[in-house]
Coordinates of C-alpha atoms in Angstrom, one line a residue:
Chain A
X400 CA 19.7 35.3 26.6
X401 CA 18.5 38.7 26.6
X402 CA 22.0 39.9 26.2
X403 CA 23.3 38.2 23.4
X404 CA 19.7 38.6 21.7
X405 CA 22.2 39.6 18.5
X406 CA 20.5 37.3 15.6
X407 CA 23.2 34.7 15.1
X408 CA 22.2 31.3 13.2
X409 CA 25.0 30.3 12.6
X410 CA 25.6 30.1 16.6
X411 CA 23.7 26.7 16.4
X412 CA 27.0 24.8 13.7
X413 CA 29.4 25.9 15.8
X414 CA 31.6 22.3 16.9
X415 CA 33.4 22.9 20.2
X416 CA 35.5 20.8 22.3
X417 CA 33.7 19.6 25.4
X418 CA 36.4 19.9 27.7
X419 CA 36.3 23.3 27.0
X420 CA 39.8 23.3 25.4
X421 CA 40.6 24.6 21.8
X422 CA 40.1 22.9 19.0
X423 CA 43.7 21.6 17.9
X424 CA 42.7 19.8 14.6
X425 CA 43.7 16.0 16.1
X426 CA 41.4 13.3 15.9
X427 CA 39.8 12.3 18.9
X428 CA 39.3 15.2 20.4
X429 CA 35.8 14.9 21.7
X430 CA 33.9 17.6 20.3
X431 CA 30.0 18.5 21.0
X432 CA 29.2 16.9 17.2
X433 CA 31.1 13.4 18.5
X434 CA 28.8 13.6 21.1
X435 CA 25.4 14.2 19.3
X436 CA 26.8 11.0 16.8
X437 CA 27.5 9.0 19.6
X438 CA 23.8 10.7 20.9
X439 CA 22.2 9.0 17.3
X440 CA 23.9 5.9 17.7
X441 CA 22.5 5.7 21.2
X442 CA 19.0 6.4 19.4
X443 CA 19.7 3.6 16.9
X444 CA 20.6 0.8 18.9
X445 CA 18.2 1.5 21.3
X446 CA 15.1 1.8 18.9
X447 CA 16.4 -1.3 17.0
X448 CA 17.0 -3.3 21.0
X449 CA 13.4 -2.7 20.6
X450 CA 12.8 -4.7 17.3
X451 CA 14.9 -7.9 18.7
X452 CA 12.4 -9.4 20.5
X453 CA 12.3 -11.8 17.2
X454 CA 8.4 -13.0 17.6
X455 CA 6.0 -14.4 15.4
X456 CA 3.0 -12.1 15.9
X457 CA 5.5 -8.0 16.0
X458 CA 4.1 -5.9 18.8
X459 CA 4.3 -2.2 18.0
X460 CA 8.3 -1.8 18.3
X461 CA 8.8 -5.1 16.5
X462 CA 6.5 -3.8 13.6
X463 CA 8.4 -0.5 13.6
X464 CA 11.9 -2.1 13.3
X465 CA 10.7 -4.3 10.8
X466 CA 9.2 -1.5 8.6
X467 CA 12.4 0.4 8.8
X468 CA 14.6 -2.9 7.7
X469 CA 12.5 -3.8 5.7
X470 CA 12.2 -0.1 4.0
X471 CA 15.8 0.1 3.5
X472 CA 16.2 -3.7 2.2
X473 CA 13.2 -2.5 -0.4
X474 CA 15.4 0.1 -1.4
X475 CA 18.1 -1.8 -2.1
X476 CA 16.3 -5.1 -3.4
X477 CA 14.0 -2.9 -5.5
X478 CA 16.4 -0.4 -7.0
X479 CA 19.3 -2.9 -7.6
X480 CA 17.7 -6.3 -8.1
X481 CA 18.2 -9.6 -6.2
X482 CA 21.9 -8.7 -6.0
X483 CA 21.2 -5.7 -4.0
X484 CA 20.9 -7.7 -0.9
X485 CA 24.9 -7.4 -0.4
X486 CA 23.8 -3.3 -0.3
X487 CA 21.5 -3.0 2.5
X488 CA 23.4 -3.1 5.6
X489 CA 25.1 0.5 3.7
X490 CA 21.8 1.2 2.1
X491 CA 20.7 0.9 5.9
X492 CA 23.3 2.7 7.7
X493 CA 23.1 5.9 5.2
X494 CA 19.2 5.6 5.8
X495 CA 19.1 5.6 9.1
X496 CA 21.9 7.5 10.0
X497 CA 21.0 10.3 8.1
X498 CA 17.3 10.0 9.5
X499 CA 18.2 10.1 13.2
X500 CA 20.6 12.5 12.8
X501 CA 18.1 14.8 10.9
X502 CA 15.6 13.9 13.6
X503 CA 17.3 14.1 16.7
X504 CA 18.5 17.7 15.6
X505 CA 15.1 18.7 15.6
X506 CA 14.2 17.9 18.9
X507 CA 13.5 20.5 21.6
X508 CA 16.1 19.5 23.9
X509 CA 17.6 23.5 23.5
X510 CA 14.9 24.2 26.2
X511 CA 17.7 23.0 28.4
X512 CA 21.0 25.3 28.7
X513 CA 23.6 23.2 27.3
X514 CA 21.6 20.4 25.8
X515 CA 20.7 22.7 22.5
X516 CA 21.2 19.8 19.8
X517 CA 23.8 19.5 17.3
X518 CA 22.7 18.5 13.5
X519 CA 25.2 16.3 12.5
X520 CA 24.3 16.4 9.2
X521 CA 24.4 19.6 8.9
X522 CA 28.4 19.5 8.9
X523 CA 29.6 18.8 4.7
X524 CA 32.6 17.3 6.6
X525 CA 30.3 14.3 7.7
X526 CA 28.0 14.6 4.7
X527 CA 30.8 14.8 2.1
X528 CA 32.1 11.5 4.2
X529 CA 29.2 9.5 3.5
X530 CA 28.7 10.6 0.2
X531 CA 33.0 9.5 -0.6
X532 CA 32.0 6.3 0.5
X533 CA 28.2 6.2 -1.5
X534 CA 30.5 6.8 -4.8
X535 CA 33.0 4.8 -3.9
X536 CA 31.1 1.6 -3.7
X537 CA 29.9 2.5 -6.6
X538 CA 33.3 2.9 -8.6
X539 CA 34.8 0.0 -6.6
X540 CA 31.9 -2.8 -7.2
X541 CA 31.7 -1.0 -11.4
X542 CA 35.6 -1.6 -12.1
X543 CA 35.0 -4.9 -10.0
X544 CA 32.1 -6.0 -12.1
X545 CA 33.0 -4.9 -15.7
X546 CA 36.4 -3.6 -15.7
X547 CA 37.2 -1.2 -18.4
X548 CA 33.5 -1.9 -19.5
X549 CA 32.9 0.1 -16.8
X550 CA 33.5 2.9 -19.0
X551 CA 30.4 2.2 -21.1
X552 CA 28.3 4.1 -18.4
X553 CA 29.5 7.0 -20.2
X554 CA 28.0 6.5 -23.6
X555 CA 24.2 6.1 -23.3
X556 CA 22.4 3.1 -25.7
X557 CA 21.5 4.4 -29.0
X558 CA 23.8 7.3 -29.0
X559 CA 25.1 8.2 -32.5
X560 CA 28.5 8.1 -32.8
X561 CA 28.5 11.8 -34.1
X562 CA 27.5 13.0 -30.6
X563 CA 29.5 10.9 -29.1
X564 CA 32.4 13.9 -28.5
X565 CA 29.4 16.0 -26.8
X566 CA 27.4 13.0 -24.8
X567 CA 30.6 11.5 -23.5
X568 CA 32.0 14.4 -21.6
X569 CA 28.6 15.1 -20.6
X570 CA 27.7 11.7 -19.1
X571 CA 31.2 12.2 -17.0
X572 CA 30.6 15.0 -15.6
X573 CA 27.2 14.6 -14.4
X574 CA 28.9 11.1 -13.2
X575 CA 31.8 12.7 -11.2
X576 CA 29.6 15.9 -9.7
X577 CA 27.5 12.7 -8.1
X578 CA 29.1 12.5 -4.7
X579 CA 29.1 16.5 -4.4
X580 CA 25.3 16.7 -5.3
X581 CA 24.8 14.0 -2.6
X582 CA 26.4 16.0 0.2
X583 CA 25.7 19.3 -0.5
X584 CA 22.0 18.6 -1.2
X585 CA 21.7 16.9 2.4
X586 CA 24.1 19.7 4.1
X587 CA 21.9 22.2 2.2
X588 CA 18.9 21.2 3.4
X589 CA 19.9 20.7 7.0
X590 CA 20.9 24.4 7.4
X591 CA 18.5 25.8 5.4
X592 CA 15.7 24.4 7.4
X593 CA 18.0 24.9 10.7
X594 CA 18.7 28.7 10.1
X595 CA 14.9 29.7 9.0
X596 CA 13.9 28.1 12.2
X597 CA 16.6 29.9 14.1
X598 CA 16.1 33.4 12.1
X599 CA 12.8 33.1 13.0
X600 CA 12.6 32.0 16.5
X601 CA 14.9 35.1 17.8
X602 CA 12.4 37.0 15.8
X603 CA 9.9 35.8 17.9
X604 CA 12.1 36.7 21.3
X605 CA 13.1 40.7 19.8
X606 CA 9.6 41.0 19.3
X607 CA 8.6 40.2 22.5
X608 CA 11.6 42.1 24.1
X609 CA 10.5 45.4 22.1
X610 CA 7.2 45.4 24.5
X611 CA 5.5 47.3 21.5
X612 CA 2.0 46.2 19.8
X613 CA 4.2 45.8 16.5
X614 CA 6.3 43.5 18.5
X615 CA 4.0 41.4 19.9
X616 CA 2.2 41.1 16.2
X617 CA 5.8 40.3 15.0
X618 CA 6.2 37.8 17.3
X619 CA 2.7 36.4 17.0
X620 CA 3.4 35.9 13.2
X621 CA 6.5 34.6 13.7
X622 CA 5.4 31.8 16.2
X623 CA 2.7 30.6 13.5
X624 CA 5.3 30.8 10.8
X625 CA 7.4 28.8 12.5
X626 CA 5.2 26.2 13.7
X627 CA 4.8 25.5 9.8
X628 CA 8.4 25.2 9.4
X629 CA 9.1 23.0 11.9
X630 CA 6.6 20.8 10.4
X631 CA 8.0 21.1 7.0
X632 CA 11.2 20.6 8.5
X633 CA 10.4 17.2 9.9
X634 CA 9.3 16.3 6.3
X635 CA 12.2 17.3 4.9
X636 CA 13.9 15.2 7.4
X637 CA 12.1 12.4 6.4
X638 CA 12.7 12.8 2.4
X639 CA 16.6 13.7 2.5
X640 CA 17.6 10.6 4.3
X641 CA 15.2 8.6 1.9
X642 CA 17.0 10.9 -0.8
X643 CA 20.3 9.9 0.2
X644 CA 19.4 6.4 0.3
X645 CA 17.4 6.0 -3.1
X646 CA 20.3 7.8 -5.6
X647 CA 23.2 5.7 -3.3
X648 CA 20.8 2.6 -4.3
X649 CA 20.2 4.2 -8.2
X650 CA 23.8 4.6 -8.4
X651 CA 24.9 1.2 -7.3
X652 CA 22.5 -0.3 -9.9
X653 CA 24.2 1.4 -12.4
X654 CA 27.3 0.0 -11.2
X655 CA 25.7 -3.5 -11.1
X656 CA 24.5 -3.4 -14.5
X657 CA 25.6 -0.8 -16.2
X658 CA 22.6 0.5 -18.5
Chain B
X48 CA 30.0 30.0 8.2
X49 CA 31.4 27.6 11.0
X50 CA 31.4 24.5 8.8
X51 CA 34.2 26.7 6.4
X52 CA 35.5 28.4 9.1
X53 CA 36.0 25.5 11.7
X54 CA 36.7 22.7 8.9
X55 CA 40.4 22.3 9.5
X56 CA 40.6 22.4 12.9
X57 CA 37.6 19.9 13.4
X58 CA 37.8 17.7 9.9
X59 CA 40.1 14.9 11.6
X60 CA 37.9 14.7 14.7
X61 CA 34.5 14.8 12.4
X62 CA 35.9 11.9 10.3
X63 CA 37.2 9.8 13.1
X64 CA 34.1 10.0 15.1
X65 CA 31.8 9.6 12.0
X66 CA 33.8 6.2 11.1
X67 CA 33.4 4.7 14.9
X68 CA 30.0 5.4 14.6
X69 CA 29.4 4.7 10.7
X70 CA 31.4 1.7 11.7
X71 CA 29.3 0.7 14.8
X72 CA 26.0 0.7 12.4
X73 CA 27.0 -0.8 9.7
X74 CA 28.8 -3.6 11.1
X75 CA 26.8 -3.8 14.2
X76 CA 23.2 -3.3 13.1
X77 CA 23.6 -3.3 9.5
X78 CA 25.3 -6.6 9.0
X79 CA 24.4 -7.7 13.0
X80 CA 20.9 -6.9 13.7
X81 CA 19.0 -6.5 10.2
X82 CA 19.9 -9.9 8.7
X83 CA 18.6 -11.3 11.8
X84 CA 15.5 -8.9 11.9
X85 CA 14.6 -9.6 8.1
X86 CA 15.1 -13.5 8.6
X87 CA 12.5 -13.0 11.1
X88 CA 10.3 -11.4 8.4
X89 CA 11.4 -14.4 6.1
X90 CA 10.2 -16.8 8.7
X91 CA 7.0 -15.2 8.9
X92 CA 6.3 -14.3 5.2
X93 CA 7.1 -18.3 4.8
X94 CA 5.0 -19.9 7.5
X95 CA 1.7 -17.2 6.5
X96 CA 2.3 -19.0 3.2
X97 CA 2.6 -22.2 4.0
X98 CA -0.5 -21.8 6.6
X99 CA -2.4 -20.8 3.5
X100 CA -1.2 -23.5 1.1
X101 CA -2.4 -25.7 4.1
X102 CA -5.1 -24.5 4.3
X103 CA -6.0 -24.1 0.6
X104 CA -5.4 -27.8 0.6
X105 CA -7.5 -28.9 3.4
X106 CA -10.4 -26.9 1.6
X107 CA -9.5 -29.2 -1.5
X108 CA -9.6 -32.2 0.8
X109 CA -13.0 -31.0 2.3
X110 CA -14.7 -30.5 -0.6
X111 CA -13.6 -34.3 -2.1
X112 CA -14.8 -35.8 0.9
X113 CA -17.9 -33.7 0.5
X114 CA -17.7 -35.1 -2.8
X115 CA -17.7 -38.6 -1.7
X116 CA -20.2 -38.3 0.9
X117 CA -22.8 -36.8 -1.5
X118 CA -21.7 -39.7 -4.0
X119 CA -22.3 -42.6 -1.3
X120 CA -25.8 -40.7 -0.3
X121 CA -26.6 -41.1 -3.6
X122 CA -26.2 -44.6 -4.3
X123 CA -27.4 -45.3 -1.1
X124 CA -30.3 -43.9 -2.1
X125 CA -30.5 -45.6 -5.4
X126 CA -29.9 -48.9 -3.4
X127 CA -32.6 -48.5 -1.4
X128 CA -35.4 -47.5 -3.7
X129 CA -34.2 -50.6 -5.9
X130 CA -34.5 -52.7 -3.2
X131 CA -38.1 -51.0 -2.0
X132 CA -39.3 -51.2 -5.5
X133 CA -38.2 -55.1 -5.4
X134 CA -39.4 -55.8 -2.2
X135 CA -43.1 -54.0 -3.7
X136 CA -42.4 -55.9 -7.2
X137 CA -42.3 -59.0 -4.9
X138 CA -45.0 -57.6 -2.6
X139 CA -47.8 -57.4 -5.4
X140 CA -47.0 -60.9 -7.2
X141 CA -47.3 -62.7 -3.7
X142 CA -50.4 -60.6 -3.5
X143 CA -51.8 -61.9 -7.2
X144 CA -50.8 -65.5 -6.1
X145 CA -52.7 -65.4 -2.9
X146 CA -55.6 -63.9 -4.6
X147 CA -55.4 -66.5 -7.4
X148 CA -54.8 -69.3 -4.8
X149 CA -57.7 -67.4 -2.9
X150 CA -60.0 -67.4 -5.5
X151 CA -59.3 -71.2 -6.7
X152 CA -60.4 -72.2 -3.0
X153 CA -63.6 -69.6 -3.2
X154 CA -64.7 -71.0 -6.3
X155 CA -64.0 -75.3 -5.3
X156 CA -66.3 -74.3 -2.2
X157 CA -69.4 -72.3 -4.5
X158 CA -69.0 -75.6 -7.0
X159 CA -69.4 -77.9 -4.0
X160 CA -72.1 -76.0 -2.4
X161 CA -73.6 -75.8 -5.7
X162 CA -73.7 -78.9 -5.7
X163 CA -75.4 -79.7 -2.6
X164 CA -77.9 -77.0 -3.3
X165 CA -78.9 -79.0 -6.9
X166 CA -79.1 -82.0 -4.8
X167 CA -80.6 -80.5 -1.9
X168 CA -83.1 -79.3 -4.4
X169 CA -83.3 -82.6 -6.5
X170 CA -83.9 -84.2 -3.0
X171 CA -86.8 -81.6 -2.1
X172 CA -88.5 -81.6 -5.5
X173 CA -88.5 -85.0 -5.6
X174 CA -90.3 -85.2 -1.6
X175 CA -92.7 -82.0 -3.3
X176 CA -93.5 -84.7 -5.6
X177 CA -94.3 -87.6 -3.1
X178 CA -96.1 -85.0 -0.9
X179 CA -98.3 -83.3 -3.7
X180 CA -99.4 -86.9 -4.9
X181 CA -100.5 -87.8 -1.7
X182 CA -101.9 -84.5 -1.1
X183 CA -103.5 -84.2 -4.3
X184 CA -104.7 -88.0 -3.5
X185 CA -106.8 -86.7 -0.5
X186 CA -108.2 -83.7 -2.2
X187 CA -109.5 -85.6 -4.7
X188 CA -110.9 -87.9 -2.3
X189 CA -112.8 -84.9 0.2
X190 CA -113.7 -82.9 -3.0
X191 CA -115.2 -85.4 -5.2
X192 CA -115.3 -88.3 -3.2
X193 CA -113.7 -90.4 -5.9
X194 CA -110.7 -92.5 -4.8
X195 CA -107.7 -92.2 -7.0
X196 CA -104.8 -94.6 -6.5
X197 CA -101.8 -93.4 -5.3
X198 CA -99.7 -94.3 -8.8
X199 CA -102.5 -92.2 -10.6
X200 CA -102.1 -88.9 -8.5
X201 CA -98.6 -89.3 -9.0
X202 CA -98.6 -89.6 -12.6
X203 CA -100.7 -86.7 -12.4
X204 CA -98.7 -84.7 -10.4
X205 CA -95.4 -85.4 -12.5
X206 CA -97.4 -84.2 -15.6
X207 CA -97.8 -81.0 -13.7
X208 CA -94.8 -80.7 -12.5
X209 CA -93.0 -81.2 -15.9
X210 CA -95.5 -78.5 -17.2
X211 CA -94.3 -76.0 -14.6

């Protein structure tokens, strides 16, 4: 390490190809971010393996699977009505897709050479992906529902028609930058959060590596600073996937039932 | 940045890995497990509520037959002071009878032995009489020597004995 103790955090969002070939731009080859999804789906089944146990009175696991389902079917049932129902398994999948993702590239496992873990999420290829697919349920299921009526989203109730040139553009704008503000706000976030921790944890190993009373003060400061973060960081975790999952719910409704 | 740098030689592998997987959850566990996981929650939510509408009514049917037990306690109570104060009603008329009766027999005996004390005492004044005469008879006779006949002392004696 001591070698390459260059500050690089970007390092950490770098996708290679496990077996160690180039990167060819095909689809299947297996990269280390196929792996860390495969790693969250892994996480996912298993935690919800747990839940299936199906009894009357939950034990722990059983109450925390249920709490999670029954979280996202809120969401959905809340946001969107009695309708929403059709939403939650997506409501779901964004939810906790997103939240395992977030989680599991926060775990320690870097202690380990080769097992430093890969934020999915922090890729706008996967969270543009699951934002396309957020908006397009949401134009598919609106043109579906109300056909050109659909349009109506556009002109808020009780606008007069004088504004109408000015709201009307407005309203579609703020419509069509949806799906960007939902990716890049998770993708954002990710490697915000993934670069202060990473800034801030080689400041800790130069400092030590100086040898020098400054040094060690840097390092002692950075340690404590970090700690924070990480903390934060799991919070932010948290409140992006839940994010994510509360405007893909807001904007179905609007789809559902105009406004 | 790599996710700029990298993004077409890695978008094709990033999407088709993200849609096994996105695929995997949402039809698997979204559509699979979760229905199955929130019926459970169904069942439950259901049978708490029907355990407490059970319940609620079992309380109802309690308190009725509470109802109806304090309502028989109470006329059995009224039945049995109306049958006390009957039997007491009954009690103290047998009682005034008896007396009555009691006092009819008390009062035939006193008139008969009455009776037999006015005759007794008929009887003895009438022997008084016969004995003063004679008595009187012989005092006469001792004192002053005079005889008297026995129909004069008693025509004597009568006199005094009317006087008295």
């Amino acid at each position: 390490m001591a070698a390459e103790s260059k500050i690089d955090p970007m390092h950490q969002f770098q996708i290679d190809a496990l077996s160690g070939g180039a990167l060819d731009g095909t689809p299947f080859i297996f990269t280390n971010s196929a792996l860390w999804m495969l790693i969250v789906l892994g996480a996912i089944l298993l935690f919800m393996w747990g839940g299936m146990k199906r009894e009357l009175v939950p034990g722990r696991w059983q109450a925390a699977v249920e709490m999670l389902t029954g979280f996202a079917s809120g969401l959905a049932i809340g946001n969107i009505g009695p309708e929403g129902k059709k939403y939650v398994p997506w409501i779901f999948t964004v939810f906790t897709f997103i939240l395992f993702s977030n989680f599991m590239g926060m775990m320690p496992f870097g202690i380990f050479e080769k097992a430093h873990p890969f934020t999915v999420t922090s890729q706008f290829s996967v969270t543009g992906v699951l934002a396309i697919i957020s908006f397009s349920i949401v134009l598919i299921v609106g043109f579906w529902k109300h056909g050109f009526h659909f349009f109506s989203l556009f002109v808020p109730h009780g606008t007069p028609a004088l504004l109408l040139p000015l709201i009307v553009p407005i309203e579609m704008i703020s419509f069509l930058v949806r799906p960007f503000s939902l990716a890049l706000r998770l993708f954002v976030a990710m490697i915000a959060g993934h670069i202060l921790v990473d800034v801030f944890g080689y400041f800790i190993v130069n400092g030590i590596n100086a040898g020098t009373p400054m040094g060690y003060f840097v390092s002692a400061i950075s340690f404590v600073f970090i700690a924070g973060v990480n903390a934060l960081e799991l919070l932010v975790c948290a409140i992006q996937a839940y994010v994510f999952a509360l405007l893909t719910s807001l904007y179905i409704n609007d789809a559902v039932h105009l406004h | 940045m790599p996710q700029l740098n990298q993004l077409l030689l890695v978008y094709q592998s990033q999407w088709f890995w993200l849609a096994v997987v996105l695929a995997a959850i949402y039809f698997g566990i979204g559509r699979g497990m979760v229905p199955k996981i929130e019926r459970v929650v169904e069942d439950r939510n259901a049978k708490i509520a029907a355990d407490l509408v059970a319940a609620e009514r079992a309380r109802a049917g309690a308190d009725a037959a509470e109802e109806r037990a304090r309502a028989a306690d109470l006329a059995a109570r009224a039945a049995a002071h109306e049958v006390t104060a009957a039997a007491k009603a009954k009690a103290a008329k047998d009682a005034v009878a008896r007396l009555a009766k009691a006092d009819a027999a008390i009062a035939g005996k006193l008139a008969t032995a009455e009776a037999a004390l006015g005759k007794a005492r008929k009887d003895a004044l009438a022997n008084l009489e016969a004995v003063a005469a004679e008595a009187a008879q012989d005092i006469v006779t001792k004192v002053s020597g005079a005889s008297v006949t026995a129909a004069k002392a008693k025509s004597a004696v009568k006199a005094v004995f009317a006087n008295a």
